[in-house]
GROMACS .gro file of C-alpha atoms in nm:
model
  315
    1TYR     CA    1  -1.344  -2.842 -10.816
    2ALA     CA    2  -1.378  -2.594 -11.101
    3ASN     CA    3  -1.149  -2.610 -11.402
    4LYS     CA    4  -0.805  -2.693 -11.256
    5ASP     CA    5  -0.890  -2.561 -10.909
    6VAL     CA    6  -0.970  -2.785 -10.614
    7ILE     CA    7  -1.197  -2.614 -10.358
    8LEU     CA    8  -1.233  -2.714  -9.992
    9GLU     CA    9  -1.478  -2.545  -9.754
   10TRP     CA   10  -1.539  -2.610  -9.385
   11CYS     CA   11  -1.663  -2.428  -9.077
   12SER     CA   12  -1.540  -2.356  -8.724
   13HIS     CA   13  -1.870  -2.489  -8.588
   14GLU     CA   14  -2.050  -2.815  -8.654
   15PHE     CA   15  -2.408  -2.737  -8.559
   16TYR     CA   16  -2.647  -2.995  -8.421
   17GLU     CA   17  -2.985  -3.008  -8.248
   18VAL     CA   18  -3.091  -3.256  -7.980
   19GLN     CA   19  -3.445  -3.247  -7.843
   20GLY     CA   20  -3.488  -2.889  -7.957
   21ILE     CA   21  -3.161  -2.770  -7.808
   22LYS     CA   22  -2.907  -2.633  -8.056
   23GLY     CA   23  -2.539  -2.675  -7.999
   24ALA     CA   24  -2.204  -2.659  -8.173
   25ALA     CA   25  -1.916  -2.904  -8.188
   26GLY     CA   26  -1.604  -2.953  -8.395
   27PRO     CA   27  -1.226  -2.954  -8.342
   28GLU     CA   28  -1.215  -2.593  -8.220
   29HIS     CA   29  -1.459  -2.676  -7.940
   30SER     CA   30  -1.352  -3.027  -7.841
   31ILE     CA   31  -1.229  -3.090  -7.486
   32ASP     CA   32  -0.923  -3.312  -7.453
   33THR     CA   33  -0.997  -3.637  -7.267
   34PHE     CA   34  -0.680  -3.618  -7.056
   35SER     CA   35  -0.614  -3.250  -6.994
   36ARG     CA   36  -0.982  -3.146  -6.985
   37ARG     CA   37  -0.895  -2.836  -7.187
   38ARG     CA   38  -0.992  -2.710  -7.528
   39ASP     CA   39  -0.655  -2.769  -7.690
   40PHE     CA   40  -0.724  -2.708  -8.060
   41GLU     CA   41  -0.414  -2.580  -8.236
   42GLY     CA   42  -0.469  -2.568  -8.611
   43TYR     CA   43  -0.579  -2.712  -8.945
   44GLN     CA   44  -0.381  -2.890  -9.213
   45ILE     CA   45  -0.463  -2.956  -9.577
   46GLN     CA   46  -0.320  -3.296  -9.664
   47MET     CA   47  -0.291  -3.472  -9.998
   48ALA     CA   48  -0.194  -3.821 -10.113
   49PRO     CA   49  -0.190  -4.018 -10.439
   50VAL     CA   50  -0.379  -4.304 -10.268
   51ASN     CA   51  -0.619  -4.310  -9.974
   52GLU     CA   52  -0.373  -4.448  -9.719
   53LYS     CA   53  -0.284  -4.266  -9.397
   54THR     CA   54   0.091  -4.307  -9.436
   55GLU     CA   55   0.083  -4.150  -9.784
   56PHE     CA   56  -0.069  -3.816  -9.681
   57ALA     CA   57   0.152  -3.509  -9.652
   58ASP     CA   58   0.079  -3.151  -9.548
   59ILE     CA   59   0.051  -2.908  -9.837
   60PHE     CA   60  -0.078  -2.617  -9.628
   61THR     CA   61  -0.125  -2.546  -9.259
   62VAL     CA   62  -0.274  -2.272  -9.040
   63ASP     CA   63  -0.277  -2.251  -8.663
   64LYS     CA   64  -0.318  -2.035  -8.355
   65MET     CA   65  -0.082  -1.745  -8.295
   66ASN     CA   66   0.095  -1.854  -7.979
   67TYR     CA   67   0.430  -1.913  -7.811
   68ILE     CA   68   0.581  -2.176  -7.588
   69TYR     CA   69   0.884  -2.241  -7.370
   70GLU     CA   70   1.108  -2.511  -7.522
   71ASN     CA   71   1.416  -2.679  -7.377
   72VAL     CA   72   1.710  -2.519  -7.561
   73VAL     CA   73   1.888  -2.854  -7.595
   74GLU     CA   74   1.590  -3.087  -7.650
   75TYR     CA   75   1.368  -3.028  -7.952
   76GLU     CA   76   0.994  -3.029  -7.873
   77GLU     CA   77   1.042  -3.070  -7.497
   78TYR     CA   78   0.808  -2.805  -7.366
   79PHE     CA   79   0.771  -2.652  -7.022
   80ASP     CA   80   0.396  -2.590  -7.035
   81ILE     CA   81   0.108  -2.537  -7.276
   82PRO     CA   82   0.132  -2.260  -7.540
   83ILE     CA   83   0.081  -1.894  -7.448
   84PRO     CA   84  -0.164  -1.700  -7.670
   85LYS     CA   85  -0.006  -1.412  -7.859
   86ASP     CA   86  -0.264  -1.172  -7.710
   87SER     CA   87  -0.158  -1.266  -7.357
   88LEU     CA   88   0.207  -1.218  -7.445
   89LEU     CA   89   0.145  -0.873  -7.593
   90ALA     CA   90  -0.076  -0.763  -7.305
   91ASN     CA   91   0.169  -0.872  -7.034
   92PRO     CA   92   0.520  -0.885  -7.186
   93ASP     CA   93   0.694  -0.849  -6.847
   94ASP     CA   94   0.539  -1.177  -6.733
   95TYR     CA   95   0.719  -1.378  -7.001
   96LEU     CA   96   1.099  -1.379  -6.994
   97PRO     CA   97   1.287  -1.473  -7.314
   98LEU     CA   98   1.485  -1.731  -7.113
   99PHE     CA   99   1.466  -1.887  -6.768
  100THR     CA  100   1.618  -2.181  -6.585
  101TYR     CA  101   1.417  -2.449  -6.407
  102ALA     CA  102   1.506  -2.801  -6.289
  103GLY     CA  103   1.854  -2.763  -6.433
  104LYS     CA  104   1.725  -2.687  -6.782
  105ILE     CA  105   1.716  -2.367  -6.984
  106TRP     CA  106   1.379  -2.281  -7.137
  107GLN     CA  107   1.348  -2.041  -7.431
  108LEU     CA  108   1.033  -1.864  -7.550
  109ILE     CA  109   0.971  -1.945  -7.917
  110PRO     CA  110   0.678  -1.939  -8.164
  111PHE     CA  111   0.473  -2.258  -8.140
  112LYS     CA  112   0.423  -2.450  -8.466
  113GLU     CA  113   0.406  -2.241  -8.786
  114ASN     CA  114   0.217  -1.943  -8.639
  115ILE     CA  115   0.021  -1.886  -8.960
  116SER     CA  116  -0.307  -1.745  -8.830
  117TYR     CA  117  -0.611  -1.954  -8.914
  118HIS     CA  118  -0.826  -1.638  -8.885
  119GLU     CA  119  -0.638  -1.446  -9.156
  120ASP     CA  120  -0.628  -1.481  -9.535
  121HIS     CA  121  -0.321  -1.630  -9.705
  122SER     CA  122  -0.230  -1.691 -10.069
  123VAL     CA  123   0.049  -1.765 -10.314
  124ASP     CA  124  -0.027  -1.664 -10.672
  125GLY     CA  125  -0.106  -1.963 -10.888
  126VAL     CA  126  -0.058  -2.209 -10.601
  127TYR     CA  127  -0.326  -2.167 -10.334
  128THR     CA  128  -0.571  -1.924 -10.175
  129TYR     CA  129  -0.697  -1.948  -9.816
  130THR     CA  130  -0.973  -1.728  -9.675
  131ALA     CA  131  -1.131  -1.710  -9.329
  132THR     CA  132  -1.463  -1.526  -9.325
  133PRO     CA  133  -1.615  -1.431  -8.986
  134ASP     CA  134  -1.991  -1.450  -8.931
  135THR     CA  135  -2.126  -1.265  -8.626
  136SER     CA  136  -2.495  -1.340  -8.685
  137MET     CA  137  -2.497  -1.595  -8.398
  138ILE     CA  138  -2.235  -1.432  -8.178
  139GLU     CA  139  -2.452  -1.420  -7.864
  140GLN     CA  140  -2.523  -1.791  -7.873
  141PHE     CA  141  -2.217  -1.945  -8.034
  142GLY     CA  142  -1.958  -1.666  -8.070
  143VAL     CA  143  -1.801  -1.574  -8.401
  144VAL     CA  144  -1.848  -1.845  -8.662
  145TYR     CA  145  -1.566  -1.872  -8.918
  146ASN     CA  146  -1.615  -2.013  -9.266
  147TYR     CA  147  -1.290  -2.139  -9.416
  148LYS     CA  148  -1.212  -2.188  -9.783
  149PHE     CA  149  -0.898  -2.330  -9.939
  150VAL     CA  150  -0.846  -2.332 -10.315
  151LEU     CA  151  -0.562  -2.533 -10.464
  152HIS     CA  152  -0.490  -2.394 -10.807
  153ASN     CA  153  -0.378  -2.555 -11.132
  154LYS     CA  154  -0.413  -2.926 -11.067
  155ILE     CA  155  -0.379  -3.163 -11.363
  156TYR     CA  156  -0.700  -3.249 -11.547
  157GLY     CA  157  -0.803  -3.609 -11.496
  158LYS     CA  158  -0.532  -3.685 -11.239
  159GLU     CA  159  -0.664  -3.848 -10.921
  160ASN     CA  160  -0.545  -3.748 -10.575
  161TYR     CA  161  -0.697  -3.763 -10.230
  162ILE     CA  162  -0.731  -3.449 -10.020
  163ALA     CA  163  -0.839  -3.398  -9.660
  164VAL     CA  164  -0.872  -3.133  -9.389
  165THR     CA  165  -0.721  -3.246  -9.060
  166ALA     CA  166  -0.708  -3.079  -8.719
  167SER     CA  167  -0.434  -3.090  -8.456
  168ASP     CA  168  -0.404  -3.006  -8.087
  169HIS     CA  169  -0.111  -2.871  -7.889
  170GLY     CA  170  -0.063  -3.169  -7.658
  171ASP     CA  171   0.002  -3.153  -7.285
  172PRO     CA  172   0.362  -3.137  -7.153
  173ILE     CA  173   0.251  -3.205  -6.795
  174THR     CA  174   0.114  -3.550  -6.885
  175GLU     CA  175   0.376  -3.592  -7.160
  176THR     CA  176   0.101  -3.614  -7.419
  177PRO     CA  177   0.237  -3.515  -7.762
  178SER     CA  178   0.052  -3.305  -8.016
  179MET     CA  179  -0.198  -3.518  -8.207
  180LYS     CA  180  -0.342  -3.486  -8.558
  181SER     CA  181  -0.668  -3.637  -8.686
  182ASP     CA  182  -0.663  -3.922  -8.937
  183PRO     CA  183  -0.692  -3.780  -9.292
  184THR     CA  184  -0.864  -4.093  -9.422
  185THR     CA  185  -1.174  -4.018  -9.212
  186ASN     CA  186  -1.277  -3.726  -9.433
  187SER     CA  187  -1.057  -3.757  -9.741
  188VAL     CA  188  -1.216  -3.725 -10.084
  189SER     CA  189  -1.100  -3.826 -10.428
  190ILE     CA  190  -1.033  -3.527 -10.652
  191ILE     CA  191  -1.016  -3.554 -11.029
  192PRO     CA  192  -1.052  -3.214 -11.199
  193SER     CA  193  -1.297  -3.274 -11.483
  194LYS     CA  194  -1.534  -2.973 -11.478
  195LEU     CA  195  -1.487  -2.676 -11.711
  196THR     CA  196  -1.674  -2.356 -11.619
  197TYR     CA  197  -1.592  -2.165 -11.935
  198THR     CA  198  -1.782  -2.399 -12.170
  199THR     CA  199  -2.070  -2.645 -12.168
  200ASP     CA  200  -1.905  -2.857 -12.438
  201VAL     CA  201  -1.773  -3.202 -12.360
  202VAL     CA  202  -1.394  -3.197 -12.407
  203VAL     CA  203  -1.182  -3.500 -12.498
  204PHE     CA  204  -0.823  -3.541 -12.376
  205PRO     CA  205  -0.580  -3.629 -12.525
  206ASN     CA  206  -0.711  -3.549 -12.870
  207PRO     CA  207  -0.561  -3.677 -13.085
  208TYR     CA  208  -0.449  -3.981 -12.893
  209ARG     CA  209  -0.105  -4.074 -13.030
  210ASP     CA  210   0.057  -4.413 -12.997
  211ASP     CA  211   0.404  -4.256 -13.014
  212VAL     CA  212   0.350  -4.059 -12.691
  213ASP     CA  213   0.468  -4.225 -12.369
  214TYR     CA  214   0.155  -4.164 -12.163
  215GLN     CA  215   0.280  -4.395 -11.889
  216ASN     CA  216   0.585  -4.177 -11.824
  217LEU     CA  217   0.351  -3.878 -11.827
  218ASN     CA  218   0.168  -4.047 -11.537
  219TRP     CA  219  -0.152  -4.067 -11.742
  220GLU     CA  220  -0.179  -4.440 -11.814
  221ASN     CA  221  -0.090  -4.742 -11.603
  222THR     CA  222   0.006  -4.521 -11.307
  223ASP     CA  223   0.070  -4.819 -11.075
  224GLY     CA  224   0.376  -4.911 -11.283
  225ASN     CA  225   0.269  -5.269 -11.352
  226THR     CA  226   0.302  -5.446 -11.687
  227TRP     CA  227   0.137  -5.242 -11.960
  228TYR     CA  228  -0.157  -5.396 -12.145
  229GLU     CA  229  -0.367  -5.275 -12.438
  230GLN     CA  230  -0.658  -5.202 -12.202
  231ASP     CA  231  -0.437  -4.961 -12.006
  232ARG     CA  232  -0.488  -4.700 -12.278
  233ARG     CA  233  -0.698  -4.409 -12.160
  234ILE     CA  234  -0.883  -4.120 -12.317
  235MET     CA  235  -1.094  -3.889 -12.101
  236PHE     CA  236  -1.424  -3.712 -12.158
  237MET     CA  237  -1.448  -3.401 -11.939
  238ASN     CA  238  -1.745  -3.176 -11.862
  239LEU     CA  239  -2.001  -3.453 -11.876
  240PRO     CA  240  -2.336  -3.394 -11.709
  241LEU     CA  241  -2.345  -3.549 -11.362
  242ARG     CA  242  -2.566  -3.832 -11.491
  243SER     CA  243  -2.533  -3.903 -11.859
  244VAL     CA  244  -2.490  -4.164 -12.132
  245LEU     CA  245  -2.182  -4.152 -12.353
  246LYS     CA  246  -2.184  -4.338 -12.685
  247ILE     CA  247  -1.883  -4.380 -12.914
  248TYR     CA  248  -1.919  -4.452 -13.287
  249THR     CA  249  -1.699  -4.514 -13.586
  250LEU     CA  250  -1.711  -4.259 -13.865
  251ALA     CA  251  -1.938  -4.501 -14.050
  252GLY     CA  252  -2.189  -4.485 -13.764
  253ASP     CA  253  -2.123  -4.823 -13.603
  254LEU     CA  254  -2.164  -4.821 -13.223
  255VAL     CA  255  -1.833  -4.902 -13.055
  256LYS     CA  256  -1.896  -4.840 -12.685
  257THR     CA  257  -2.166  -4.721 -12.448
  258ILE     CA  258  -2.065  -4.578 -12.109
  259ALA     CA  259  -2.322  -4.486 -11.845
  260HIS     CA  260  -2.179  -4.208 -11.629
  261ASN     CA  261  -2.296  -4.135 -11.275
  262GLY     CA  262  -2.076  -3.881 -11.099
  263ASN     CA  263  -2.208  -3.994 -10.760
  264ALA     CA  264  -2.087  -4.350 -10.811
  265PRO     CA  265  -1.824  -4.478 -10.563
  266THR     CA  266  -1.460  -4.401 -10.627
  267GLY     CA  267  -1.302  -4.672 -10.838
  268THR     CA  268  -1.615  -4.746 -11.043
  269VAL     CA  269  -1.511  -4.863 -11.389
  270TYR     CA  270  -1.489  -4.574 -11.641
  271GLN     CA  271  -1.541  -4.323 -11.359
  272GLN     CA  272  -1.303  -4.024 -11.375
  273GLY     CA  273  -1.438  -3.770 -11.126
  274LEU     CA  274  -1.781  -3.616 -11.086
  275TYR     CA  275  -1.792  -3.484 -11.440
  276GLY     CA  276  -1.552  -3.712 -11.622
  277ALA     CA  277  -1.534  -4.059 -11.770
  278TYR     CA  278  -1.257  -4.251 -11.945
  279TRP     CA  279  -1.251  -4.513 -12.219
  280ASN     CA  280  -0.981  -4.780 -12.243
  281PHE     CA  281  -1.019  -4.830 -12.621
  282ILE     CA  282  -1.186  -5.169 -12.573
  283SER     CA  283  -1.513  -5.205 -12.763
  284GLU     CA  284  -1.837  -5.371 -12.657
  285ASN     CA  285  -1.714  -5.679 -12.849
  286ASN     CA  286  -1.391  -5.680 -12.645
  287GLN     CA  287  -1.183  -5.565 -12.941
  288ALA     CA  288  -0.914  -5.296 -12.936
  289ALA     CA  289  -0.996  -4.974 -13.118
  290VAL     CA  290  -0.792  -4.903 -13.431
  291SER     CA  291  -0.665  -4.577 -13.576
  292GLY     CA  292  -0.927  -4.345 -13.711
  293ILE     CA  293  -1.176  -4.069 -13.649
  294TYR     CA  294  -1.444  -4.148 -13.394
  295LEU     CA  295  -1.769  -3.970 -13.316
  296PHE     CA  296  -1.932  -3.954 -12.975
  297SER     CA  297  -2.263  -3.836 -12.833
  298VAL     CA  298  -2.356  -3.738 -12.479
  299GLN     CA  299  -2.711  -3.734 -12.344
  300ASP     CA  300  -2.794  -3.584 -12.004
  301VAL     CA  301  -3.050  -3.815 -11.841
  302ASP     CA  302  -3.185  -3.530 -11.626
  303SER     CA  303  -3.234  -3.268 -11.899
  304ASP     CA  304  -3.255  -3.226 -12.274
  305TYR     CA  305  -2.882  -3.147 -12.304
  306GLU     CA  306  -2.710  -3.329 -12.588
  307PHE     CA  307  -2.363  -3.296 -12.731
  308VAL     CA  308  -2.193  -3.450 -13.033
  309GLY     CA  309  -1.818  -3.440 -13.091
  310LYS     CA  310  -1.527  -3.627 -13.240
  311PHE     CA  311  -1.176  -3.744 -13.153
  312VAL     CA  312  -0.885  -3.907 -13.331
  313ILE     CA  313  -0.682  -4.217 -13.251
  314ILE     CA  314  -0.341  -4.256 -13.414
  315LYS     CA  315  -0.182  -4.597 -13.351
   0.00000   0.00000   0.00000
């Protein structure tokens, strides 16, 4: 991510090498176990508040440009596999709008969303999708496409899970429905916490106010359980990937030390994304922080970067 944007990048080819022989795999090249065909249909961007399969929902989808014959009285009962748009345009007389077979009427309709996965798409302020062709290996592997999806304006510090899934078009002959990959196999936790327009460490909320209902704002105690003092949360954004954060009173007394490692597993205490950490207002002596002005320092363990700032707690 960068600022409030979440960035996903993937490729049409997954390259590998076995005993000196180079090859390519991936959803666009997989052969279905039952139909023995390459039946890739499209990609979906899915998001969920927690990393559970049933919680994921499509927020964007792209697919092949194709058409299919569907039973006019039975939704998603198809006559055969989809027909590529190119084939339909090249031989329009071969594909009637309607025909009758086995006592059923079959109508030619667009299959799935028909939002081309090889074209760019965007909605201002919401998302941007680009598909960039690379012909440098065309003789060996064909055209390689590099895909990029940018989800704009996510909330700083708010955790979600995002994944790229792939789907096929199924096989009407064997009554195999369209299948979609499991989003939890490649989902990642996203917590926007990196600011590209400054190198300063930024504190949010600042000031922290006791009269603000941060739980209703979905900032604190997001699971909805009983609220405790340690559910308070203040976030430090733009931290170096590996750094040490120290919090002091205005008099210079050390209140809390937090070691930040952006590569730590999701759910690590105080972890709030690659470049963010939170504090729950509980000191090293297990006491709750009181109202006042606090100072903090940040030291990058991999460079000489240091930053000193302040924040305010009003309780």
